[in-house]
PDB file of C-alpha atoms in Angstrom:
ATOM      1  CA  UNK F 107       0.000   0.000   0.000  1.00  0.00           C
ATOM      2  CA  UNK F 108       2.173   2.728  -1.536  1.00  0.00           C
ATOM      3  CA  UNK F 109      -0.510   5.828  -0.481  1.00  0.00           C
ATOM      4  CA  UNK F 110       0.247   8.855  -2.829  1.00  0.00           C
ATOM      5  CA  UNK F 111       3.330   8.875  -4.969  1.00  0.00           C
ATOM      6  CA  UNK F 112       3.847  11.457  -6.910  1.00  0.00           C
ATOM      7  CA  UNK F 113       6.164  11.534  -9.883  1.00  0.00           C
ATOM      8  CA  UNK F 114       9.164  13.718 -10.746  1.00  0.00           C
ATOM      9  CA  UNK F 115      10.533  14.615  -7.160  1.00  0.00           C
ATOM     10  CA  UNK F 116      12.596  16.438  -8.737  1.00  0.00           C
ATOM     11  CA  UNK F 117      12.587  19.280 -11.981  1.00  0.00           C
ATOM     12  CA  UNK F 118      14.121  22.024 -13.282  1.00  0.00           C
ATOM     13  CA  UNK F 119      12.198  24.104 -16.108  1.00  0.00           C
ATOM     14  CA  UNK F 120      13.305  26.404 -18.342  1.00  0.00           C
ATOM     15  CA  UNK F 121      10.988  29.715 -18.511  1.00  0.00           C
ATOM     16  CA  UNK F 122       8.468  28.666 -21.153  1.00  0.00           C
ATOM     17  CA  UNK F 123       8.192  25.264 -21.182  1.00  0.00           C
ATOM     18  CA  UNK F 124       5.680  23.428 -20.225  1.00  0.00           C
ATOM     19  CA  UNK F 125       5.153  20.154 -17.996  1.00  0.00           C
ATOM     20  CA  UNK F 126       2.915  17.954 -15.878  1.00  0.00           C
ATOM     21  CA  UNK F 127       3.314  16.667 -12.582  1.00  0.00           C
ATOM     22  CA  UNK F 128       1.637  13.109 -12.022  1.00  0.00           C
ATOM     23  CA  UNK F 129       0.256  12.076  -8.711  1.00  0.00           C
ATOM     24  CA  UNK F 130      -1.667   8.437  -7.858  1.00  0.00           C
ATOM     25  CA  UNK F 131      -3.444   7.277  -5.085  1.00  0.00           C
ATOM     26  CA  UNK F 132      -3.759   3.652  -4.147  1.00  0.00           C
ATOM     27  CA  UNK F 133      -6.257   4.081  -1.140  1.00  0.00           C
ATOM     28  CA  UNK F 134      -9.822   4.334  -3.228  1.00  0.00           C
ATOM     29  CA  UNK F 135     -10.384   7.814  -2.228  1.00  0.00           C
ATOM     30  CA  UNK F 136     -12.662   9.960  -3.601  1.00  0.00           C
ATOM     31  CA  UNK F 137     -10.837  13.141  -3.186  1.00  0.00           C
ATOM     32  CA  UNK F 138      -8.012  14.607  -4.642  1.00  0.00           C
ATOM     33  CA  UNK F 139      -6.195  18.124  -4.408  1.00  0.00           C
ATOM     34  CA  UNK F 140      -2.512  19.752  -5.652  1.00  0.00           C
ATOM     35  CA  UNK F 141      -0.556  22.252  -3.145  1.00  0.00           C
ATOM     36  CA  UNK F 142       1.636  24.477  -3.623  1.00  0.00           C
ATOM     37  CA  UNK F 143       4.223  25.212  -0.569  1.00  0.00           C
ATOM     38  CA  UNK F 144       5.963  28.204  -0.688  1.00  0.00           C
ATOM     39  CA  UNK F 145       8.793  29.500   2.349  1.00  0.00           C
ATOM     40  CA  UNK F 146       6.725  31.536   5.126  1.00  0.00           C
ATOM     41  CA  UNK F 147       3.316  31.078   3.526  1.00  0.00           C
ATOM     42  CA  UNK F 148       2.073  27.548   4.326  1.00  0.00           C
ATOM     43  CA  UNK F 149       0.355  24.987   1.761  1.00  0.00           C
ATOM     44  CA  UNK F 150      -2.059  27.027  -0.473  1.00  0.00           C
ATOM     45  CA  UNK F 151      -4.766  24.805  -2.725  1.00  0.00           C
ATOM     46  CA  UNK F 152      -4.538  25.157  -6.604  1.00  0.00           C
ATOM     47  CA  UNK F 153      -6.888  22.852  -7.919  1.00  0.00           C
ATOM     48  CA  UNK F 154      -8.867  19.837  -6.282  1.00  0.00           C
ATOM     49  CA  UNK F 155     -11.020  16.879  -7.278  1.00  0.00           C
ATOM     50  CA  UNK F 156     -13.940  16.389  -4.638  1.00  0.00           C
ATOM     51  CA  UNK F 157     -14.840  12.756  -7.411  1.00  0.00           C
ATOM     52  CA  UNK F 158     -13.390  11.015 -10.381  1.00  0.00           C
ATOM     53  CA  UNK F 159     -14.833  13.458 -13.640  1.00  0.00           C
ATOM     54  CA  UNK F 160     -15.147  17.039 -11.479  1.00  0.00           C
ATOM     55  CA  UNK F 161     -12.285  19.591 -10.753  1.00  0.00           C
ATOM     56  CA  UNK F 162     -12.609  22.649  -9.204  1.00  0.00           C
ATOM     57  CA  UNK F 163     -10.061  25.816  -8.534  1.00  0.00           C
ATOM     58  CA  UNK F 164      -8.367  26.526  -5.535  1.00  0.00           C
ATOM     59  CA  UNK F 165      -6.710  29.453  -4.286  1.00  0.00           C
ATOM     60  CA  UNK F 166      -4.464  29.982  -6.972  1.00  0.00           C
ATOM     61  CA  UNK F 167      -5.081  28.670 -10.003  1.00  0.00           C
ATOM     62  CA  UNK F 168      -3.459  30.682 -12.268  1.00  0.00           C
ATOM     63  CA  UNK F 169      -1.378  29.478 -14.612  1.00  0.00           C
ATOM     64  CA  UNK F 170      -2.059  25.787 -13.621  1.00  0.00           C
ATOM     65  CA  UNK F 171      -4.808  23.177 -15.287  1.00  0.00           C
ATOM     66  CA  UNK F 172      -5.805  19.706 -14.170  1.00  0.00           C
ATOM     67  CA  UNK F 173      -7.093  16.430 -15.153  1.00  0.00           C
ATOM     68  CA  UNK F 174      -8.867  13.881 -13.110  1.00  0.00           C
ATOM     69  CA  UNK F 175      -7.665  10.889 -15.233  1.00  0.00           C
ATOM     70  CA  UNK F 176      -9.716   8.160 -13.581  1.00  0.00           C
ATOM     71  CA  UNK F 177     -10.503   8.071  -9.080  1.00  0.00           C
ATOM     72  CA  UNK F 178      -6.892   6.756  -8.883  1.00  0.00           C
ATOM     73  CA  UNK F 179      -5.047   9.662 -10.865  1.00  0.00           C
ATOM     74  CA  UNK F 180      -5.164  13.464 -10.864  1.00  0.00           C
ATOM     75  CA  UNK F 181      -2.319  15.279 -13.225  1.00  0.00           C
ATOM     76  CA  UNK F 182      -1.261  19.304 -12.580  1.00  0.00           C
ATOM     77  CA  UNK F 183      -0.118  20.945 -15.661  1.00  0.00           C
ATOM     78  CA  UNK F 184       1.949  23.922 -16.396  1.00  0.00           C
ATOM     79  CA  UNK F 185       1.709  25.248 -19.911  1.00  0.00           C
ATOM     80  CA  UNK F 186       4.364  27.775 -20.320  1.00  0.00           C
ATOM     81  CA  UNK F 187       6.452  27.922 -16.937  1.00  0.00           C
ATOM     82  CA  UNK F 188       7.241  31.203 -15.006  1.00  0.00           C
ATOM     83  CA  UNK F 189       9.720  31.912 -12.300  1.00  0.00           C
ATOM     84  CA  UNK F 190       7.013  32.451  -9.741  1.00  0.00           C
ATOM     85  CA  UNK F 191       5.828  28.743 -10.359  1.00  0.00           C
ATOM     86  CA  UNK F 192       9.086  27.795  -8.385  1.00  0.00           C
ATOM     87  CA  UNK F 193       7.943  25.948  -5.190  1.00  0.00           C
ATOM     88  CA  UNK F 194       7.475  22.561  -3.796  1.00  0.00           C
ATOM     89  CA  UNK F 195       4.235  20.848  -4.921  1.00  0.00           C
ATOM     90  CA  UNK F 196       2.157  18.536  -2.927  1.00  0.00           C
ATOM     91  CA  UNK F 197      -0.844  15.969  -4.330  1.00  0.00           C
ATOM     92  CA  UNK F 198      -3.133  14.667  -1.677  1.00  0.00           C
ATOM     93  CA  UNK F 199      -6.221  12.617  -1.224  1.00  0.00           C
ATOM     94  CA  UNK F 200      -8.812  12.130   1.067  1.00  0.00           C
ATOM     95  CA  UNK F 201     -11.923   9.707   1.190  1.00  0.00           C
ATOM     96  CA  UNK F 202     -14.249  12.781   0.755  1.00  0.00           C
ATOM     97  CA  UNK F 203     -14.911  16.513   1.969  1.00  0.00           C
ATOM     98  CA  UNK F 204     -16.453  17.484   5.276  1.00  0.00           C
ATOM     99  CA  UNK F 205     -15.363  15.196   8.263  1.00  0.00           C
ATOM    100  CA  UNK F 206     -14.166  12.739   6.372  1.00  0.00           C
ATOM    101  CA  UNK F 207     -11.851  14.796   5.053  1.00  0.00           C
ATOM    102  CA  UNK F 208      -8.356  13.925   6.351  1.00  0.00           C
ATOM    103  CA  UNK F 209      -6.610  14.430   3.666  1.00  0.00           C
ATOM    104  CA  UNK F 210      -2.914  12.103   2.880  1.00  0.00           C
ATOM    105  CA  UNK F 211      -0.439  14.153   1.407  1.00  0.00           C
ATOM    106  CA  UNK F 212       2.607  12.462  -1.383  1.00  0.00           C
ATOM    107  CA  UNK F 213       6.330  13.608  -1.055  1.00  0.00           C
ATOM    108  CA  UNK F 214       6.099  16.445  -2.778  1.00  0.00           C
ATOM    109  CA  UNK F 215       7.967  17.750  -6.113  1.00  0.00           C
ATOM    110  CA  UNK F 216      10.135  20.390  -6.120  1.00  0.00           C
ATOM    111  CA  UNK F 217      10.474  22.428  -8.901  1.00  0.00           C
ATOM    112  CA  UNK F 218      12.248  24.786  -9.630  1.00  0.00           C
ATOM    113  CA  UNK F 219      12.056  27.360 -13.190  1.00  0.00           C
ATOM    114  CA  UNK F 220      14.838  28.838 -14.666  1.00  0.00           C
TER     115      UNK F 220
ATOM    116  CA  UNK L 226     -14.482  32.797   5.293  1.00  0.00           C
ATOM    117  CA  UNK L 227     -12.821  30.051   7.310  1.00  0.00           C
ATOM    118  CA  UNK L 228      -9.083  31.827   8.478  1.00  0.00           C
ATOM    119  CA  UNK L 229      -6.231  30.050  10.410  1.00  0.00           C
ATOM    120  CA  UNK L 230      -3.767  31.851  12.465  1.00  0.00           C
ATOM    121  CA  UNK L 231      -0.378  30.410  13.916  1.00  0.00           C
ATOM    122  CA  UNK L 232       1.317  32.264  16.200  1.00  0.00           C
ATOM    123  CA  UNK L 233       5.092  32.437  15.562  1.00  0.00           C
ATOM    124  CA  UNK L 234       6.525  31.130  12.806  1.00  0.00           C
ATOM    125  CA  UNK L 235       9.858  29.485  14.995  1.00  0.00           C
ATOM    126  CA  UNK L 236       9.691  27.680  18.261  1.00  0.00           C
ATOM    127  CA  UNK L 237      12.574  26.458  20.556  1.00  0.00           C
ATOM    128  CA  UNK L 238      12.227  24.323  23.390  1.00  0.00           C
ATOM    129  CA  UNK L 239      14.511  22.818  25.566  1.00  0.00           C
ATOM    130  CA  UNK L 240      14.594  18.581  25.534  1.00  0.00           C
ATOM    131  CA  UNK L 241      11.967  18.074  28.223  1.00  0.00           C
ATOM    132  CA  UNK L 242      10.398  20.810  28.066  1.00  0.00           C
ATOM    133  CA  UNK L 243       6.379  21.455  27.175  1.00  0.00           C
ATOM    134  CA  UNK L 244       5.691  21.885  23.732  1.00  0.00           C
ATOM    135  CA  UNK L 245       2.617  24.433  22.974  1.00  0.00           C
ATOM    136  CA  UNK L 246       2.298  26.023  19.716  1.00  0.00           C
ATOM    137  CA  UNK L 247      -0.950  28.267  19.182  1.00  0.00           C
ATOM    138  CA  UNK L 248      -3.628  28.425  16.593  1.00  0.00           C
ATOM    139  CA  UNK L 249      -6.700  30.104  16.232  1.00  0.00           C
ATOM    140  CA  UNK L 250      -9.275  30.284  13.387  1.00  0.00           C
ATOM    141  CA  UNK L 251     -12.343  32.448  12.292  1.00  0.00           C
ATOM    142  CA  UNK L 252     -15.252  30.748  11.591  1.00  0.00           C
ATOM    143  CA  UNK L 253     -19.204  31.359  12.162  1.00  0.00           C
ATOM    144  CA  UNK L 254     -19.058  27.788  12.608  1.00  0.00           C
ATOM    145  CA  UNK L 255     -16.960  25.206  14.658  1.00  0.00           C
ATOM    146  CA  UNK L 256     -15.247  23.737  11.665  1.00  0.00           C
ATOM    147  CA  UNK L 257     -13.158  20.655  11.578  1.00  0.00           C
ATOM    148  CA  UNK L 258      -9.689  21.268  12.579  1.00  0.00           C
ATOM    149  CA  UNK L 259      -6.347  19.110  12.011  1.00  0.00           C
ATOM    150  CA  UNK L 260      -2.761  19.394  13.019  1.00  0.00           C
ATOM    151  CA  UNK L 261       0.029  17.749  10.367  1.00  0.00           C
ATOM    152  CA  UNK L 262       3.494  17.316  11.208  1.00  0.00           C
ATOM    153  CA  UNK L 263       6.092  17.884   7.695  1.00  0.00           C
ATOM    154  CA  UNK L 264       9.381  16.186   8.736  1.00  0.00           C
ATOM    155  CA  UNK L 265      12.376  17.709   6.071  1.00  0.00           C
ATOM    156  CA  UNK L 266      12.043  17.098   3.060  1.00  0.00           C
ATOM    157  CA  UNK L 267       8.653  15.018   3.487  1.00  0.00           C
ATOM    158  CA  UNK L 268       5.090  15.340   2.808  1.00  0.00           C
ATOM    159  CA  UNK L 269       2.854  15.944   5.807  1.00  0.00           C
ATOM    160  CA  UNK L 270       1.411  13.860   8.090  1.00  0.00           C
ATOM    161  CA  UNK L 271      -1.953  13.873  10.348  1.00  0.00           C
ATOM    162  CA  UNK L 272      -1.027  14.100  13.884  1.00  0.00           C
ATOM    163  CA  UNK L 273      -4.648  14.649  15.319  1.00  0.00           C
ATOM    164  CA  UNK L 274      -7.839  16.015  14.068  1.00  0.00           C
ATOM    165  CA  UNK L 275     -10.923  17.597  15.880  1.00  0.00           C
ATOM    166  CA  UNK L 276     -14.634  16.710  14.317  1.00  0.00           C
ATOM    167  CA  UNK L 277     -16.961  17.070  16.616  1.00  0.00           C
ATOM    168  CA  UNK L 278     -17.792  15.429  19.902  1.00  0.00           C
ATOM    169  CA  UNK L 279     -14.685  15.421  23.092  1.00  0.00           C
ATOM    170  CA  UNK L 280     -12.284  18.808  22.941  1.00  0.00           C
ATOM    171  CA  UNK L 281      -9.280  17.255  24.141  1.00  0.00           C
ATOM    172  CA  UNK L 282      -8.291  15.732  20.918  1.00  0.00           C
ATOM    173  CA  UNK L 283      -4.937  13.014  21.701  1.00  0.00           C
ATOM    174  CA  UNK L 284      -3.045  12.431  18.329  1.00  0.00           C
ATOM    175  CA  UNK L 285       0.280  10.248  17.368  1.00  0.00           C
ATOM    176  CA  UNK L 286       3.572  11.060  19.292  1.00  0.00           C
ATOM    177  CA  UNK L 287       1.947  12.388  22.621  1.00  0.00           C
ATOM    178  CA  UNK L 288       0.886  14.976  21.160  1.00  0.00           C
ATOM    179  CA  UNK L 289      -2.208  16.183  22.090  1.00  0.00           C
ATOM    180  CA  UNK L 290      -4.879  19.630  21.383  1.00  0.00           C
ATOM    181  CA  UNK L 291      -7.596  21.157  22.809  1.00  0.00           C
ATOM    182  CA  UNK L 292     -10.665  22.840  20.867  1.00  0.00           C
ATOM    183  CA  UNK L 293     -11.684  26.064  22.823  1.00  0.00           C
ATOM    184  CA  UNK L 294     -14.765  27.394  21.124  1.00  0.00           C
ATOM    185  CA  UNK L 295     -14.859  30.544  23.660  1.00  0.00           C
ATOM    186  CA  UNK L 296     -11.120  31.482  22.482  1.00  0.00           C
ATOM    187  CA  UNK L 297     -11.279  30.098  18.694  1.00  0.00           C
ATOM    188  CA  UNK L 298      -7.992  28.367  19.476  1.00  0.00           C
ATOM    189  CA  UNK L 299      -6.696  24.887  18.982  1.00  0.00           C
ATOM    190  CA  UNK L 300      -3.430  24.941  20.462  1.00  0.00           C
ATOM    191  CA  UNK L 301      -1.231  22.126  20.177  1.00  0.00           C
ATOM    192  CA  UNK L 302       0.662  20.502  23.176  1.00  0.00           C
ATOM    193  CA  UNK L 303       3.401  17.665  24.352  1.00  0.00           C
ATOM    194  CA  UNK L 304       4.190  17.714  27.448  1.00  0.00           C
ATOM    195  CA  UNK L 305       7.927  16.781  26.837  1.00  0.00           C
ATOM    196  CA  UNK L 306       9.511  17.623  23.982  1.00  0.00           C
ATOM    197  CA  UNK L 307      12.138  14.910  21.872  1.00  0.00           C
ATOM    198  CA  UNK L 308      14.871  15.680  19.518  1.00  0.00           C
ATOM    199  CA  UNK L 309      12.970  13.670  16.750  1.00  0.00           C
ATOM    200  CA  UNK L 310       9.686  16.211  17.642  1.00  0.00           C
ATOM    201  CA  UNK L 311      11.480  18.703  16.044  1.00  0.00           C
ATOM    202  CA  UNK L 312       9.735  19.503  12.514  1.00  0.00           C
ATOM    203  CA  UNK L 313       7.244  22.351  10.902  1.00  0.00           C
ATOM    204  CA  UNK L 314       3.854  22.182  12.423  1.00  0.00           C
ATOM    205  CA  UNK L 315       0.763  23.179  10.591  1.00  0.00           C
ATOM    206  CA  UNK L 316      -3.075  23.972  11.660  1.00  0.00           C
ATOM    207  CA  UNK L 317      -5.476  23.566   9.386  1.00  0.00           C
ATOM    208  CA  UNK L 318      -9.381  24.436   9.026  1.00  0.00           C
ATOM    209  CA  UNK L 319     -11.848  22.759   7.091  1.00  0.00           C
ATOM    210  CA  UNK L 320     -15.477  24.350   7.147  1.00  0.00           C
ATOM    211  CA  UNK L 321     -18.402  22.099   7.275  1.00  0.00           C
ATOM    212  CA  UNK L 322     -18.836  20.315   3.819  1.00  0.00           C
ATOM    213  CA  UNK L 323     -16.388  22.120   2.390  1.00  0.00           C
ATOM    214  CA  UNK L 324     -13.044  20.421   0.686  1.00  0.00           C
ATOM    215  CA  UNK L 325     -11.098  23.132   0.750  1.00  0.00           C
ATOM    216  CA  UNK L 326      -8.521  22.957   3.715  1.00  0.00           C
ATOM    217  CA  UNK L 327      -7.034  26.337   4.647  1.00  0.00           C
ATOM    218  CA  UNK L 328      -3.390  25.982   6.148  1.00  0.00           C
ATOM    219  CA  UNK L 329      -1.415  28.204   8.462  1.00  0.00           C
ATOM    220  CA  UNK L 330       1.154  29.428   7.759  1.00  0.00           C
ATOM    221  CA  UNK L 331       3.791  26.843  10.150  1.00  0.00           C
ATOM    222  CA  UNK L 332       5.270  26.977  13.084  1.00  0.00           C
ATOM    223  CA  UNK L 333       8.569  25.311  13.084  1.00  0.00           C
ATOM    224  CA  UNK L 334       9.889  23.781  15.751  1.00  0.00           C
ATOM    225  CA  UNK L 335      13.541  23.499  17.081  1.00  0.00           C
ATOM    226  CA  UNK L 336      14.667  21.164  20.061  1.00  0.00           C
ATOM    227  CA  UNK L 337      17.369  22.274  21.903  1.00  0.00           C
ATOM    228  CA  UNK L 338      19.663  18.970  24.049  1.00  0.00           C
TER     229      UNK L 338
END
């Protein structure tokens, strides 16, 4: 029972290009949700998946999309990478919202553009 | 909306010593609160949660938190600290039905021997 994994751990971008960070959850959860963790200002919510086919934004969304690929997979994209996108990203999932919502967080991926 | 507040953003503690790090939210309602522990260079990790029900909430680790509803505070506590406790702490608030978690900002803390 690997939990979430979450593939690179590691990347370095050029300004401009584009990438997606994959992240897979092995515990049937509903619920899944991308982070962005950035020094001094805590984990802030770009994009979540409260079931397999819906996605909603976060807190800041800009410059991200998503795809709920089936309830085990939920992919972050970055279409043309900008220095302010450099930060440590987080996927996590939870069984649902409300008080079932303890949410399991992956290792995290830092990137970091050029 | 649903706010959380940590106070101080750095913590030291002797070995042995209490641990308390604050929080406090805003809320019209008593949300759901958790506390996650982030080792270095690791994800984070539940250490207790608050639902609904007892306020003295006990978690993994001895750690331990009370919900005050008079204060809006859910301050975390240990009541001796361990070299391995030391780690960035968050609070986090989820309002009822809602998925969206909102994080402090950390409190990270250092053990002194």
């Amino acid at each position: 029972n690997a939990g979430v994994t979450q593939t690179p751990k590691f990347q370095v971008l050029k300004t401009g290009q584009s990438m997606t960070l994959q992240c897979a959850q092995d515990m049937n959860h509903n619920s899944m949700y991308w982070y962005r963790q950035d020094p001094g200002m805590g984990l802030r919510l770009i994009y979540y998946s409260a079931s397999e086919g819906t996605t909603d934004k976060g807190e800041v969304p800009n410059g991200y999309n998503v795809s709920r690929l089936n309830k085990r997979e939920f992919s972050l994209r970055l279409e043309s990478a900008a220095p302010s996108q450099t930060s440590v990203y987080f996927c996590a999932s939870s069984e649902m919202g409300g008080v079932y919502n303890e949410q399991f967080f992956g290792p995290g991926t830092r990137l970091t553009v050029l | 909306a649903q706010s959380v507040t940590q106070l101080g953003s750095h913590v030291s503690v002797s070995e042995g010593a209490l641990v308390l790090l604050r929080c406090n939210y805003s809320s019209s309602v008593p949300p759901y609160l958790f506390w996650y522990v982030q080792y270095p260079n690791q994800g984070l990790q539940l250490l207790l949660k608050y639902t609904t029900g007892a306020t003295l909430v006990k978690g993994i680790n001895g750690f331990e938190a009370e919900f005050k509803k008079s204060e809006t505070s859910f301050h975390l506590t240990k009541p001796s600290a361990h070299m391995s406790d030391a780690a960035e702490y968050f609070c986090a608030g989820l309002g009822a039905g809602s998925y969206q978690l909102t994080f402090g900002k950390g409190t990270k803390l250092s053990v002194i021997p």
